[in-house]
Amino acid sequence: MREEIIVSGRNNYLIDPHLHIWHWQIPLYLFLGGLAAGILFFAAFFTLMGKENKYKAAVRIAPHIVPWILVVGLFALLLDLKHKLYFWRLYTTIRLESPMSWGAWVLMLVTPLSFIWSAIHIKRIFPKWDWKFKILKDLEAFFTKQKKAIAWVMGISSVILGVYTGILFSAFNARPLWNTSILGPLFLASGLSAGAAVIMLLSRKHKERTMFARIDIGIIVVELFLIVHMFMGFLASTQVQINAAELFLGGPWTAPFWIFVVILGMIVPAFLEVLELKKFKIPVVIPATLVLFGSLMLRFLISYAGQESRWLY
Amino acid sequence: MRSRRDFIRISGLGAGGLAISASGLGVYKNLASSPPQGSELSVDTTRTPTYCEICFWKCAGWVYKNEEGKIWKVIGNDEDQHSNGRFCPRGTGGPGMYYDEDRLKTPLIRTEERGKQVFREASWEEALDYIAEKIKGIAEEHGPECTALLTHGSGGKYFGNLLKAFGSASIAAPSYAQCRGPREVAYHMTFGEGVGSPERTDIRDTKCLVLIGSHLGENMHNGQVQEMSDAIDKGASIITVDPRYSIAASKSKYWLPIKPATDIALLMAWIHVIINEEWYDKEYVEKYTYGFDQLKAHVQHMTPEWAYGITTLEPDLIRKSAKEMANAAPAVIIHPGRHVVWYGDDTQRSRAMAILNALLGSWGRRGGFYNPEKVSIPSWPHPPYPVPGRTWKDAYPDQYNLAYETLASGICDATIPTLSKACNFKAWIVNGTNLIKTIPDTEKTLQAIQELELMVVIDTMPMAITGWADVVLPECTYLERYDTIRDSTHRKPAIALRMPAAEPMYNTKPAYWMAKELANRLGLGEYFSWNTIEEMLDWQLKQVGSSLEEMQRIGVKTFDRTYDDLYFQKDQDMEFYTNTGKIELYSTALAAEGFDPMPKYTAHEEPPPGFYRLNYGRAPSHTFGRTANNALLKDLMEENTAWINPKVAGEWGIENGQYIWLENQDGIRSSFPIRARVTERIRWDSVYMVHGFGHTNKKLSRAYGKGASDSELITKVHLDPIMGGTAMRGNFVTFKFEPKEEEAAS
Amino acid sequence: MRYAMAIDTKKCVGCSDCVVACQTENNVPIGYCRDWVVEVTDGTYPQLEIEIRSERCNHCDNSPCVRCCPTGASHYEDGGIVLVTPNECIGCGACITSCPYDARYPHPDGYVDKCTFCIHRIKKGLEPACVSACPTKCMYFGDLDDPNSPVSEILKVRKYKTLIPEAGTGPQVYYLI
Ligand SMILES: Nc1nc2c(c(=O)[nH]1)N[C@H]1C(S)=C(S)[C@@H](COP(=O)(O)OP(=O)(O)OC[C@H]3O[C@@H](n4cnc5c(=O)[nH]c(N)nc54)[C@H](O)[C@@H]3O)O[C@H]1N2
Ligand SMILES: Nc1nc2c(c(=O)[nH]1)N[C@H]1C(S)=C(S)[C@@H](COP(=O)(O)OP(=O)(O)OC[C@H]3O[C@@H](n4cnc5c(=O)[nH]c(N)nc54)[C@H](O)[C@@H]3O)O[C@H]1N2
Ligand code: SF4
Ligand code: SF4
Ligand code: SF4
Ligand code: SF4
Ligand code: SF4
Ligand SMILES: [Mo]
């Protein structure tokens, strides 16, 4: 029998019996970041494609919620910080190797962009909106003229934001479950899927909805492919990664992961969307909500289970 | 495969977990107001000398204070031979005792019946007057001899002087009959001298260290652990005889996983091999010993094969380990152990160990046993002490003639009135000893306490014993007081000073002050005629060529030896303080008292089916029960566990980390549950636990109810017929899965 | 200059003095610790073996905790010591999750704390508190670039290992085996 005990010490709060330093705040923050990235990406994409008018919900309606999503997300992040008064320290330095730093700076870029985007489209929601001051009106005119340029920056930065939500985890070599380059694309895809779901919810045009249903199905297929690859990668890797994968393959997190994330969050909504495309009447809230739920759960489960996975020594 | 994580996860469940850190935080506020970062901390903060009181090794060290003038840390004094500048974890955790907010804070006088723990707070005046009056009354009615002092620790010296001045000589420490008594008697019988404390073992220079039970490394007696490590560095081999895979066993060349209670058979077989193979030190034996031929004849049938049947140790292993010792001789130590009250034939087992040392010629030789020396500190001049009419010994007219110290258990016995005992104690002064947990067979101790007219307890913490007191006097901790000058022996004679690093917290006082105040009230002021403790200490120190001022500066003063006699000189003629003037392999004193002059193996009772022998010992981070409430040390280990062999656990369906109750052969079940530790390190016939847990006093906010108490389960005591030691390892336990009925009901 | 520590598992008795010494020296709050002791027992009675290790931050050469810190609070000091500057730390926990040894903990005051190799002591020419307290003298500390430092001397003559070298962190606490 092998007996391995910690004779003394290691009673650090939140570290033992197993690491649990990140609670709901970080996964929520990552979910909201991914969702914002998804929405902004589609807005920028269809603007650049010149399809602004075809996809109104994507370009002009949905982006209005992004600033609020980001504010809530940043607030969640702030809640996670244990030394809040020093929050500003994030912005006194740029650390290229630190995903947290990337995230902070990308958000620094994306958040104002999202406000600007919202501002130049505000009249779509409040037709009687008046900026009151001349300077604001001038600014609006200026930004509207630069829309394409803004869309370019927004598109690129939203991809960075989307990937970042996954990289934040995968940069942590110390948590074998996170230590896979698939988390970046997977979280990006999940964010896009969530963004598509929100657009579907907000769109009043059937055509736009079916377009996004199609996009969503495509993304979900990619997601499923990435998940399978992720596990194949783990199982073909070292013992620690096998142990990590087992958290979801028979271990304590198996049921929540496969039921909430994969079945309810991906397969069922994709199936419903296919039915919808086949002209069955499916209320759009059902697949859209399931996708959002699945996307949120993915962050939570990867965050929680990941903190439990560790190296053996 | 189970990872370490799994184990902690299990142990993190239940009572532990988050609650630990939460409760710790309050104390942190006391302990550390500003966490130092970077390089600000000054290393030269004022320091004051002390010697540690967390155990009886008495390491000298320095107390440091932080910028706010609060006690910060204690570290060893480089000049000190006990510590060599390094404390053990318990000593390092000393400040936790000072900061303990559960400390006794003011004198208490009992208001309801004994044991109910209802007290009222009193002033020192009132409490001391109360005691003095009671004691005077008892002396008038029964004689001053009927007051006894039970003490363990430094302040005891002052109460001892008080008692002697008063007219009683019954002063006992549990470190004799409950600890090292049998070994002291055995070494006296053999070499005419005891082993003493710190043990005179020359571990530093040994080539082979033989540990019979002694679990150095868990037994954290500092100097010995340090020297064991030095010896490992120098390539010494270690032989450990222990039914449990101790830490020392894990460092050993040979581990002999002996069947418990059979050590004498192994020792005799070793003696047999060493004599018959002629591996003994012929010159030494010839020159210094008495009774070799009798011994040789005595052991002839005690072959390794004979011992194998008893000990379960392979004859080959017995021979090989004997050869290992012989090769190292005389730089070999059969360590005498310290807590040796095991099975009732302990003096004889210790004798066998002493004999082995004699045969290998290690007594008085480098790497064996050195000749210690001490500085004799004269007492402050006082009138001669009255000669007491009776002592505890009168309660045992024909027994224990070879016990050189008072038996704490003997005082207990003599307190319970019987027709045959001529001296009944009516009052106890109990200083720094938690008799309830210390003397086995608690029921008897309590019976004795109920017979008393007065019990005064001087302690620092609300321990079990204080709950039974009539008057509780709160002593300040060792960090807050002057004390007796440490004059214990070592390779070089040395003294150490303890002085206060801080003012006493709360309404607490040092022992010397209490003793002097009581003396004044008893009309014995002339025995304590110094004005201040500084005056007395300075006077004492000046008698040996130092001064209080010097000692406050240096803490420890080491002197040169008077003679160059750390070891025997080559061919030196020696006279030993035995009847024959020789090292007695055959003990004439034992023979005269009617005991076996040479050790014999006798079988001991075995656990009945379904029961396991209760084995216990030390954890490096705790001293008995006294540190369980110390926040710093509790953090290292907050409860003890019951070690159970995986086979046994499997049979009982006991999971690692599960809470169980232990019940002994007399149907006594532990008051509190204890966590099972399923481990290969223990035999299938025993259960092991660390002594000092399972505190029952609720006022110990951190220690109450944590773990189980071995003392509770030790209800069967085997008395050593030679010196009255109370052997504790003849108890057996079984597993229960629910609490005692009364507990469950309440 | 490259500070490192070597710990002799053959002499360590697992007493945890290193843990208490660190706690008092550095005022580590009760309930937390910068170092800890692990005991591994292998085998079946009576064929057994124990390895005891006193563990702490490895002051890695290539430390993920420094890399992932968004503010630069976690940084390298001279001699490769990895430190946290409390008032640059936002308490995001990234470094805690990034350390494969779980060597860091969130200090109740908000910032993240861990072993400093007692830099405040070594700057004064003293040994780290744990090293100077250890009763078995089984810990060695010093500059690996100095061939005569205690740690260099002992690593020359003894077999050693580091913990999870495959994590690529370049740990600088060596275990003599
Ligand atoms: N940390 C710490 N250190 C201490 C103390 C403390 O409280 N805490 N107390 C100090 C004091 S006062 C004393 S007296 C000493 C006591 O320490 P020791 O003298 O070392 O005490 P032992 O009873 O010999 O040690 C217990 C060991 O004996 C083994 N044992 C049990 N039964 C048998 C048996 O039948 N045969 C053999 N060969 N071995 C057996 C146990 O498995 C265990 O490993 O420790 C001192 N050191
Ligand atoms: N069951 C069982 N019984 C045993 C043992 C065992 O292993 N198991 N070991 C035996 C051995 S080897 C020994 S030496 C004895 C030890 O027996 P004790 O010396 O009685 O040991 P403790 O239980 O530590 O009790 C010490 C008491 O002194 C108090 N105290 C601490 N510091 C001070 C101080 O500065 N001043 C005063 N006035 N009081 C103080 C503590 O609070 C505590 O109540 O126990 C023996 N009894
Ligand atoms: S051995 Fe430890 S507890 Fe005992 S006196 Fe020395 S430092 Fe104090
Ligand atoms: S102080 Fe030394 S012997 Fe004790 S656990 Fe730490 S490293 Fe090991
Ligand atoms: S052990 Fe952990 S905290 Fe220390 S330097 Fe390495 S990664 Fe960083
Ligand atoms: S918790 Fe502090 S030290 Fe750690 S990564 Fe965040 S800012 Fe850096
Ligand atoms: S080097 Fe200093 S900070 Fe690090 S564990 Fe040792 S005592 Fe603690
Ligand atoms: Mo003892």
Tab-separated table of C-alpha atoms in Angstrom, chain C residues 46-171:
chain	number	residue	atom	x	y	z
C	46	PRO	CA	7.208	-5.206	7.482
C	47	GLN	CA	8.788	-4.375	4.099
C	48	LEU	CA	8.437	-0.627	4.249
C	49	GLU	CA	10.052	2.584	3.189
C	50	ILE	CA	9.321	6.208	4.020
C	51	GLU	CA	10.272	9.353	2.179
C	52	ILE	CA	9.730	12.641	3.977
C	53	ARG	CA	9.886	15.953	2.201
C	54	SER	CA	9.606	19.467	3.492
C	55	GLU	CA	8.040	21.367	0.588
C	56	ARG	CA	7.660	25.008	-0.335
C	57	CYS	CA	7.838	27.264	-3.373
C	58	ASN	CA	10.525	25.935	-5.698
C	59	HIS	CA	11.581	29.379	-6.896
C	60	CYS	CA	11.362	27.974	-10.373
C	61	ASP	CA	13.698	29.055	-13.108
C	62	ASN	CA	10.838	29.165	-15.543
C	63	SER	CA	7.979	29.923	-13.269
C	64	PRO	CA	4.458	29.905	-14.618
C	65	CYS	CA	3.348	32.053	-11.710
C	66	VAL	CA	5.506	34.932	-12.865
C	67	ARG	CA	4.509	34.435	-16.461
C	68	CYS	CA	0.800	34.537	-15.831
C	69	CYS	CA	0.769	37.439	-13.400
C	70	PRO	CA	-1.074	40.322	-15.085
C	71	THR	CA	0.415	43.083	-12.964
C	72	GLY	CA	4.002	42.064	-12.522
C	73	ALA	CA	3.444	41.637	-8.794
C	74	SER	CA	4.990	38.191	-9.136
C	75	HIS	CA	8.528	38.688	-10.261
C	76	TYR	CA	12.086	37.423	-10.092
C	77	GLU	CA	14.513	38.998	-7.693
C	78	ASP	CA	18.266	38.791	-7.870
C	79	GLY	CA	19.364	35.228	-7.467
C	80	GLY	CA	16.199	33.903	-9.077
C	81	ILE	CA	14.028	34.285	-6.011
C	82	VAL	CA	10.385	34.520	-7.005
C	83	LEU	CA	8.529	37.139	-4.994
C	84	VAL	CA	5.156	38.819	-4.818
C	85	THR	CA	4.922	42.561	-4.193
C	86	PRO	CA	1.780	42.841	-2.085
C	87	ASN	CA	0.680	46.245	-3.232
C	88	GLU	CA	1.004	45.370	-6.878
C	89	CYS	CA	-0.979	42.185	-6.441
C	90	ILE	CA	-4.680	42.378	-7.283
C	91	GLY	CA	-5.432	38.955	-5.844
C	92	CYS	CA	-6.663	37.538	-9.126
C	93	GLY	CA	-5.461	34.044	-8.225
C	94	ALA	CA	-3.898	33.373	-11.616
C	95	CYS	CA	-0.560	32.556	-10.052
C	96	ILE	CA	-2.171	30.208	-7.550
C	97	THR	CA	-3.782	28.185	-10.304
C	98	SER	CA	-0.631	28.269	-12.360
C	99	CYS	CA	1.636	26.732	-9.739
C	100	PRO	CA	1.872	22.964	-10.126
C	101	TYR	CA	3.037	22.667	-6.513
C	102	ASP	CA	0.210	24.648	-4.930
C	103	ALA	CA	2.874	26.672	-3.215
C	104	ARG	CA	0.887	29.887	-2.993
C	105	TYR	CA	-2.078	30.891	-0.946
C	106	PRO	CA	-4.308	33.953	-0.734
C	107	HIS	CA	-3.277	35.913	2.317
C	108	PRO	CA	-6.285	37.071	4.346
C	109	ASP	CA	-5.201	40.644	3.646
C	110	GLY	CA	-5.972	40.108	-0.019
C	111	TYR	CA	-2.676	39.622	-1.744
C	112	VAL	CA	-1.115	36.310	-2.606
C	113	ASP	CA	1.694	35.042	-0.429
C	114	LYS	CA	4.248	32.266	-0.512
C	115	CYS	CA	7.775	31.342	0.496
C	116	THR	CA	10.248	34.162	-0.092
C	117	PHE	CA	13.366	32.095	0.587
C	118	CYS	CA	13.454	34.504	3.530
C	119	ILE	CA	15.033	37.129	1.359
C	120	HIS	CA	14.966	39.553	4.277
C	121	ARG	CA	17.278	37.210	6.129
C	122	ILE	CA	19.592	36.197	3.320
C	123	LYS	CA	20.178	39.848	2.518
C	124	LYS	CA	21.568	40.102	6.022
C	125	GLY	CA	23.722	37.051	5.540
C	126	LEU	CA	21.451	34.775	7.563
C	127	GLU	CA	20.001	31.481	6.433
C	128	PRO	CA	16.272	31.172	5.773
C	129	ALA	CA	14.345	30.658	9.000
C	130	CYS	CA	13.364	27.074	8.220
C	131	VAL	CA	16.927	26.122	7.369
C	132	SER	CA	18.345	27.630	10.515
C	133	ALA	CA	15.689	26.055	12.732
C	134	CYS	CA	15.688	22.506	11.376
C	135	PRO	CA	16.851	20.309	14.238
C	136	THR	CA	18.276	17.612	11.984
C	137	LYS	CA	20.216	20.150	9.922
C	138	CYS	CA	18.876	18.424	6.858
C	139	MET	CA	18.366	21.607	4.857
C	140	TYR	CA	21.034	23.351	2.839
C	141	PHE	CA	20.774	26.774	1.297
C	142	GLY	CA	22.988	28.931	-0.834
C	143	ASP	CA	24.119	30.126	-4.224
C	144	LEU	CA	24.455	27.463	-6.891
C	145	ASP	CA	26.859	29.684	-8.787
C	146	ASP	CA	29.195	29.575	-5.826
C	147	PRO	CA	30.791	26.129	-5.867
C	148	ASN	CA	31.585	26.408	-2.167
C	149	SER	CA	28.104	27.223	-0.941
C	150	PRO	CA	26.505	24.589	1.283
C	151	VAL	CA	23.968	23.737	-1.375
C	152	SER	CA	26.553	23.357	-4.150
C	153	GLU	CA	28.755	21.259	-1.910
C	154	ILE	CA	26.013	18.835	-1.004
C	155	LEU	CA	24.654	18.526	-4.540
C	156	LYS	CA	28.137	17.574	-5.687
C	157	VAL	CA	28.232	14.500	-3.494
C	158	ARG	CA	24.642	13.347	-3.223
C	159	LYS	CA	21.991	11.994	-5.527
C	160	TYR	CA	19.040	14.282	-5.792
C	161	LYS	CA	15.743	14.899	-7.522
C	162	THR	CA	13.346	17.777	-8.023
C	163	LEU	CA	9.568	17.688	-7.975
C	164	ILE	CA	7.715	17.300	-11.281
C	165	PRO	CA	10.623	18.299	-13.480
C	166	GLU	CA	8.421	17.319	-16.431
C	167	ALA	CA	6.258	20.359	-15.759
C	168	GLY	CA	9.151	22.341	-17.164
C	169	THR	CA	9.239	24.812	-14.332
C	170	GLY	CA	12.893	24.333	-13.431
C	171	PRO	CA	12.397	23.935	-9.674
